[in-house]
C-alpha positions as a printed NumPy array, in Angstrom:
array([[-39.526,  21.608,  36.3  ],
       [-36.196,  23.334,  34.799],
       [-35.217,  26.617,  32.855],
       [-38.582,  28.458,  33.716],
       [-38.238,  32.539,  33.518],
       [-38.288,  33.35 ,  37.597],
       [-41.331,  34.845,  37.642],
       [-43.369,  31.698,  35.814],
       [-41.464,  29.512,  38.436],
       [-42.424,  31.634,  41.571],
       [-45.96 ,  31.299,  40.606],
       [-46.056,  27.447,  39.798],
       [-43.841,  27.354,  43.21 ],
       [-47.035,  28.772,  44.867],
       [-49.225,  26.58 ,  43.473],
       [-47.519,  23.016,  43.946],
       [-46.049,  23.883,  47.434],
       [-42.782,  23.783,  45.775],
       [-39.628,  25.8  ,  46.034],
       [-37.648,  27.919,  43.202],
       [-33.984,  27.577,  43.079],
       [-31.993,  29.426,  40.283],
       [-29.938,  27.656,  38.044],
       [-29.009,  29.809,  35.242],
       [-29.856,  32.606,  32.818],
       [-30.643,  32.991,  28.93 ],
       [-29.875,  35.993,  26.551],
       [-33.216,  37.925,  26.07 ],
       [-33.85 ,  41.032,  23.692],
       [-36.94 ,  42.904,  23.394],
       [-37.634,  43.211,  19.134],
       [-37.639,  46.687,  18.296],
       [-40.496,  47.66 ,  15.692],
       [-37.818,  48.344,  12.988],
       [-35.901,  44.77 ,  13.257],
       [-31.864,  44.886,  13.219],
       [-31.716,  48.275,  12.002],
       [-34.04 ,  49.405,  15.262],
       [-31.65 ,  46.66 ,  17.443],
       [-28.731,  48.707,  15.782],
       [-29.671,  52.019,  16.362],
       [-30.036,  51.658,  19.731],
       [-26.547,  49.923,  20.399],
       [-23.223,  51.832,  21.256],
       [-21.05 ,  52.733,  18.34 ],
       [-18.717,  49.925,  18.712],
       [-21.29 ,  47.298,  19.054],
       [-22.986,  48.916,  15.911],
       [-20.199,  48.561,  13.742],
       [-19.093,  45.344,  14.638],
       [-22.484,  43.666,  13.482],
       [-22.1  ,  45.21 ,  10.539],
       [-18.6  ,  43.767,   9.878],
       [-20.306,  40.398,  10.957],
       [-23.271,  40.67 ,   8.624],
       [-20.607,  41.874,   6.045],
       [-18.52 ,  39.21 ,   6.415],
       [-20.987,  36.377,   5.979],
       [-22.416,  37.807,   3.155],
       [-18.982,  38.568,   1.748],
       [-18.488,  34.44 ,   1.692],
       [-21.315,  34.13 ,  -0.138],
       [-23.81 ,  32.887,   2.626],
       [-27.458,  33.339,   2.653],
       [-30.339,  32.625,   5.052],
       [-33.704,  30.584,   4.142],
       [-36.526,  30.193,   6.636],
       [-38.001,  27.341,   6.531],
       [-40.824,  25.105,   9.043],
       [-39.209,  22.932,  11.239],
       [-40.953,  20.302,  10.282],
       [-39.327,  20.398,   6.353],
       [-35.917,  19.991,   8.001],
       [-34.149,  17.555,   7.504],
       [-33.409,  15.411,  10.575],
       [-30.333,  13.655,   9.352],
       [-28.975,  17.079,   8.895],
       [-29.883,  18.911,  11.317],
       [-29.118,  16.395,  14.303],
       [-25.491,  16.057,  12.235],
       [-25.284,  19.905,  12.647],
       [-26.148,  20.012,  16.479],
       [-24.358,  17.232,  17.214],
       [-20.785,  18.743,  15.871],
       [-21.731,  21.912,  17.747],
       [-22.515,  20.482,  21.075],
       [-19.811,  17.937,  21.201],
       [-17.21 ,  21.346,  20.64 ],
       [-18.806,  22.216,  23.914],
       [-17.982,  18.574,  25.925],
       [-21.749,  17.129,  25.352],
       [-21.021,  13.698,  24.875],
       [-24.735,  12.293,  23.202],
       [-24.264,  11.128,  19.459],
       [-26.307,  11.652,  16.465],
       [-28.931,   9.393,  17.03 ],
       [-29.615,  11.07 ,  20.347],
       [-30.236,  14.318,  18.772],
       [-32.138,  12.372,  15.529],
       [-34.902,  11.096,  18.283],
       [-35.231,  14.25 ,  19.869],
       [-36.556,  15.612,  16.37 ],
       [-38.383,  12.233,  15.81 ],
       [-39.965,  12.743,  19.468],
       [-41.077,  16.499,  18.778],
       [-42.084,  15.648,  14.91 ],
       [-44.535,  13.029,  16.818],
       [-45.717,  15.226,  19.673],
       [-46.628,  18.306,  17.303],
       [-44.083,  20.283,  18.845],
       [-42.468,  21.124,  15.256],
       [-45.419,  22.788,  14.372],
       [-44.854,  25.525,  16.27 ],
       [-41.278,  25.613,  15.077],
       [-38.819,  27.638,  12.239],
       [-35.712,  27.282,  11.28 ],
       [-33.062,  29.34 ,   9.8  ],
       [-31.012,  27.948,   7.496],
       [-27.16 ,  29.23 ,   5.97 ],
       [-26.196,  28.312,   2.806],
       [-23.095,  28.599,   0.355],
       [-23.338,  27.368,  -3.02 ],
       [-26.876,  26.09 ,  -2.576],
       [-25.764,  23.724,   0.337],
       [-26.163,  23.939,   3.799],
       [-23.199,  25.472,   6.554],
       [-25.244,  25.428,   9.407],
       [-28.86 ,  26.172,  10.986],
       [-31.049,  27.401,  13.865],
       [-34.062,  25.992,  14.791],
       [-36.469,  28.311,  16.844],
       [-40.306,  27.965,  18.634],
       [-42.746,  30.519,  18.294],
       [-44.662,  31.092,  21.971],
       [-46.615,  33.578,  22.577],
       [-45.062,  36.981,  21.87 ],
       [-41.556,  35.398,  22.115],
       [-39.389,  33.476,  19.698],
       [-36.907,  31.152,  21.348],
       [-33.646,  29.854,  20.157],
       [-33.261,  26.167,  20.878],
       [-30.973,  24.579,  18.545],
       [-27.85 ,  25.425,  16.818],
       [-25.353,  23.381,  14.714],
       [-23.035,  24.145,  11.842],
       [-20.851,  22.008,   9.388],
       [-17.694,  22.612,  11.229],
       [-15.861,  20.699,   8.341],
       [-16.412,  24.404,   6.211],
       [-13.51 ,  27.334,   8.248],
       [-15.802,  30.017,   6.425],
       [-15.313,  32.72 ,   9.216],
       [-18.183,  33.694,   8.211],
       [-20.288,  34.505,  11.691],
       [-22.691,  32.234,  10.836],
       [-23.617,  31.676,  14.559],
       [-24.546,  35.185,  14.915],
       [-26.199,  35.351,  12.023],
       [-28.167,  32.905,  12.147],
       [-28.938,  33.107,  16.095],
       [-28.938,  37.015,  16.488],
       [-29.085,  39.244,  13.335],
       [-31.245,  37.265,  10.805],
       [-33.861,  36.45 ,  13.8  ],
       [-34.16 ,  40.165,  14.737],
       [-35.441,  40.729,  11.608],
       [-37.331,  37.774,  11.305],
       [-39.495,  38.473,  14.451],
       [-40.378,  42.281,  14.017],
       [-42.127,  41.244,  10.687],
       [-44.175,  38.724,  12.297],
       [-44.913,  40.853,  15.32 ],
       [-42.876,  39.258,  17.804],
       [-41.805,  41.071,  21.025],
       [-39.499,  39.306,  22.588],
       [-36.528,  37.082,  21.207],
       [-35.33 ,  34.623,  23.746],
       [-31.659,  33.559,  22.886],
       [-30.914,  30.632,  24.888],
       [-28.507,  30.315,  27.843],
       [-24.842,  30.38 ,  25.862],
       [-22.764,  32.993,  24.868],
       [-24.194,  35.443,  27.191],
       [-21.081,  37.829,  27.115],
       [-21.593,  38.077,  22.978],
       [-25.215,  38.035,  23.217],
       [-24.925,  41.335,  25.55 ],
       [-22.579,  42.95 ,  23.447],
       [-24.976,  42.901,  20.862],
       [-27.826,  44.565,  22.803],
       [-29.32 ,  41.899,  24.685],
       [-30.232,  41.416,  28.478],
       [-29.762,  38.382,  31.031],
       [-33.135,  36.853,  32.678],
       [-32.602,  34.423,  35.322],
       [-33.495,  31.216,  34.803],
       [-34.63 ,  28.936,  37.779],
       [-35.877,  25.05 ,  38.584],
       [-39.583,  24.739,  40.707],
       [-38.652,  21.499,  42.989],
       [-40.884,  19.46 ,  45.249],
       [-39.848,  16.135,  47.167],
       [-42.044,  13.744,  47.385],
       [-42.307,  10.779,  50.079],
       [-40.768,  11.599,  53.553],
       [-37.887,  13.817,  51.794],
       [-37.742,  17.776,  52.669],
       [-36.147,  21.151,  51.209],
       [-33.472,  22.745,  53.191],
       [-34.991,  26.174,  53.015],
       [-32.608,  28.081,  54.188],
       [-29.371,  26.428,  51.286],
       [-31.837,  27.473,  48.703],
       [-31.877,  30.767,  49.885],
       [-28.17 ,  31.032,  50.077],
       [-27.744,  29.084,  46.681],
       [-30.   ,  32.002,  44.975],
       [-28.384,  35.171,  46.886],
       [-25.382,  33.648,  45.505],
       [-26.305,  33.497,  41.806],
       [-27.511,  37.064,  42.368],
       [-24.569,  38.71 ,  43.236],
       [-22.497,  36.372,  40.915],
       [-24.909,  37.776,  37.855],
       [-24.733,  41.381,  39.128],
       [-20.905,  41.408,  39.283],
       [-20.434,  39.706,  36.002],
       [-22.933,  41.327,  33.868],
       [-23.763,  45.358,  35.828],
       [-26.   ,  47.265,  33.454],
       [-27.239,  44.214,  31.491],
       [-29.898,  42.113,  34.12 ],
       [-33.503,  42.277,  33.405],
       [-36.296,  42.866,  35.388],
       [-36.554,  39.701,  36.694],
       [-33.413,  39.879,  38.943],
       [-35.547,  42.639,  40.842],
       [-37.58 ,  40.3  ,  41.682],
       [-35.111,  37.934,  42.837],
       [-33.355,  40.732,  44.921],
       [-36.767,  41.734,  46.672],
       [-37.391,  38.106,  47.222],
       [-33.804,  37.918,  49.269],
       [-34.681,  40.616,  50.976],
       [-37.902,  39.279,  52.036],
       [-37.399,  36.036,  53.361],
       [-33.433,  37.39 ,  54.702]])
């Protein structure tokens, strides 16, 4: 079972006899009351007043944000949008992967529970975010753009940062869980690293090397803690005292 927050996992490890190995970490910002001007006020001066350029700057090209349910997206669209993002990244799937991924969801109600923010110039679509509503969180899980359209225009950000800050304070949100790229920007602009881990369990006559997962995790640990000091969540206290606990 992959990218579960590290607490989730260790408890589902308990249960199933399993074993919780991290594999990675996701952006995560607790909403403030007063959306992006709360998120703002709270940021260093630099950080402040380069959102502000960015927000600037996007509306400066004339782009603007509609909300809409995921499930009035349209698929051709969107998976043409994700698809030119991931494949700047080295993800080799095509559209039609990404179309039956939305098909799939669309037929296992999972888009019901999902919004999507949408940028547009001149009435047509640049790009688009697609989010799920859990809980008290609201996770990021899709991004694409029209990378045809050199707009400069932060549209990422925007779309995946400032516009869903604002978004989730009015609809009493707490948390806003920004997937597991672009950490470095993502903590510039306020928000905090959660680890993210897998719960395995072999099955027939196969068995866990204990003692590689426990080196595998203190490894991530200190790799997280050098790269990102002042910036970890709670959650990596956990995964320290864990360390420390079974040596």
């Amino acid at each position: 079972m992959p990218y579960m927050p590290y607490q989730a996992a260790v408890e589902f490890a308990e249960v199933i006899g399993g074993a919780v190995v991290l594999h990675s970490a996701e952006a995560s910002l607790d909403v403030p009351g007063t959306g992006l001007a709360g998120m703002m006020a709270r940021s260093r001066a630099h950080d402040r007043n380069q959102s502000k350029s960015e927000v600037a700057a996007f509306r400066r090209t004339g782009g603007k944000i509609e909300w809409i349910p995921a499930e009035q997206l349209d698929d051709l669209v969107a998976a043409d949008f994700v698809t030119q993002n991931r494949s700047r990244y080295g993800n080799a799937e095509d559209r039609d992967w990404m179309e039956k991924i939305l098909a799939g969801q669309r037929k296992a109600g999972v888009s019901h529970f999902g919004v999507a923010a949408v940028s547009k110039r001149n009435n047509e679509p640049t790009g688009m975010a697609v989010f799920y509503g859990f809980g008290a969180a609201l996770h990021l899980r899709y991004f694409g753009a029209d990378y045809n359209l050199d707009l400069n225009d932060y549209r990422y950000f925007v779309l995946c940062y400032y516009e869903p800050v604002e978004y989730a304070a009015a609809r009493g949100f707490k948390t806003l869980r920004l997937s597991t790229s672009a950490l470095r920007a993502k903590v510039n602009r306020g928000a905090k690293i959660e680890p993210q881990a897998i719960v395995v369990k072999c099955v027939s006559e196969l068995h866990i090397c204990r003692s590689e997962i426990k080196r595998h995790n203190r490894c991530m640990l200190r790799q997280y803690q050098d790269q990102f000091p002042g910036h970890l969540g709670r959650d990596w206290e956990l995964v320290e005292s864990h360390q420390d606990q079974t040596g």
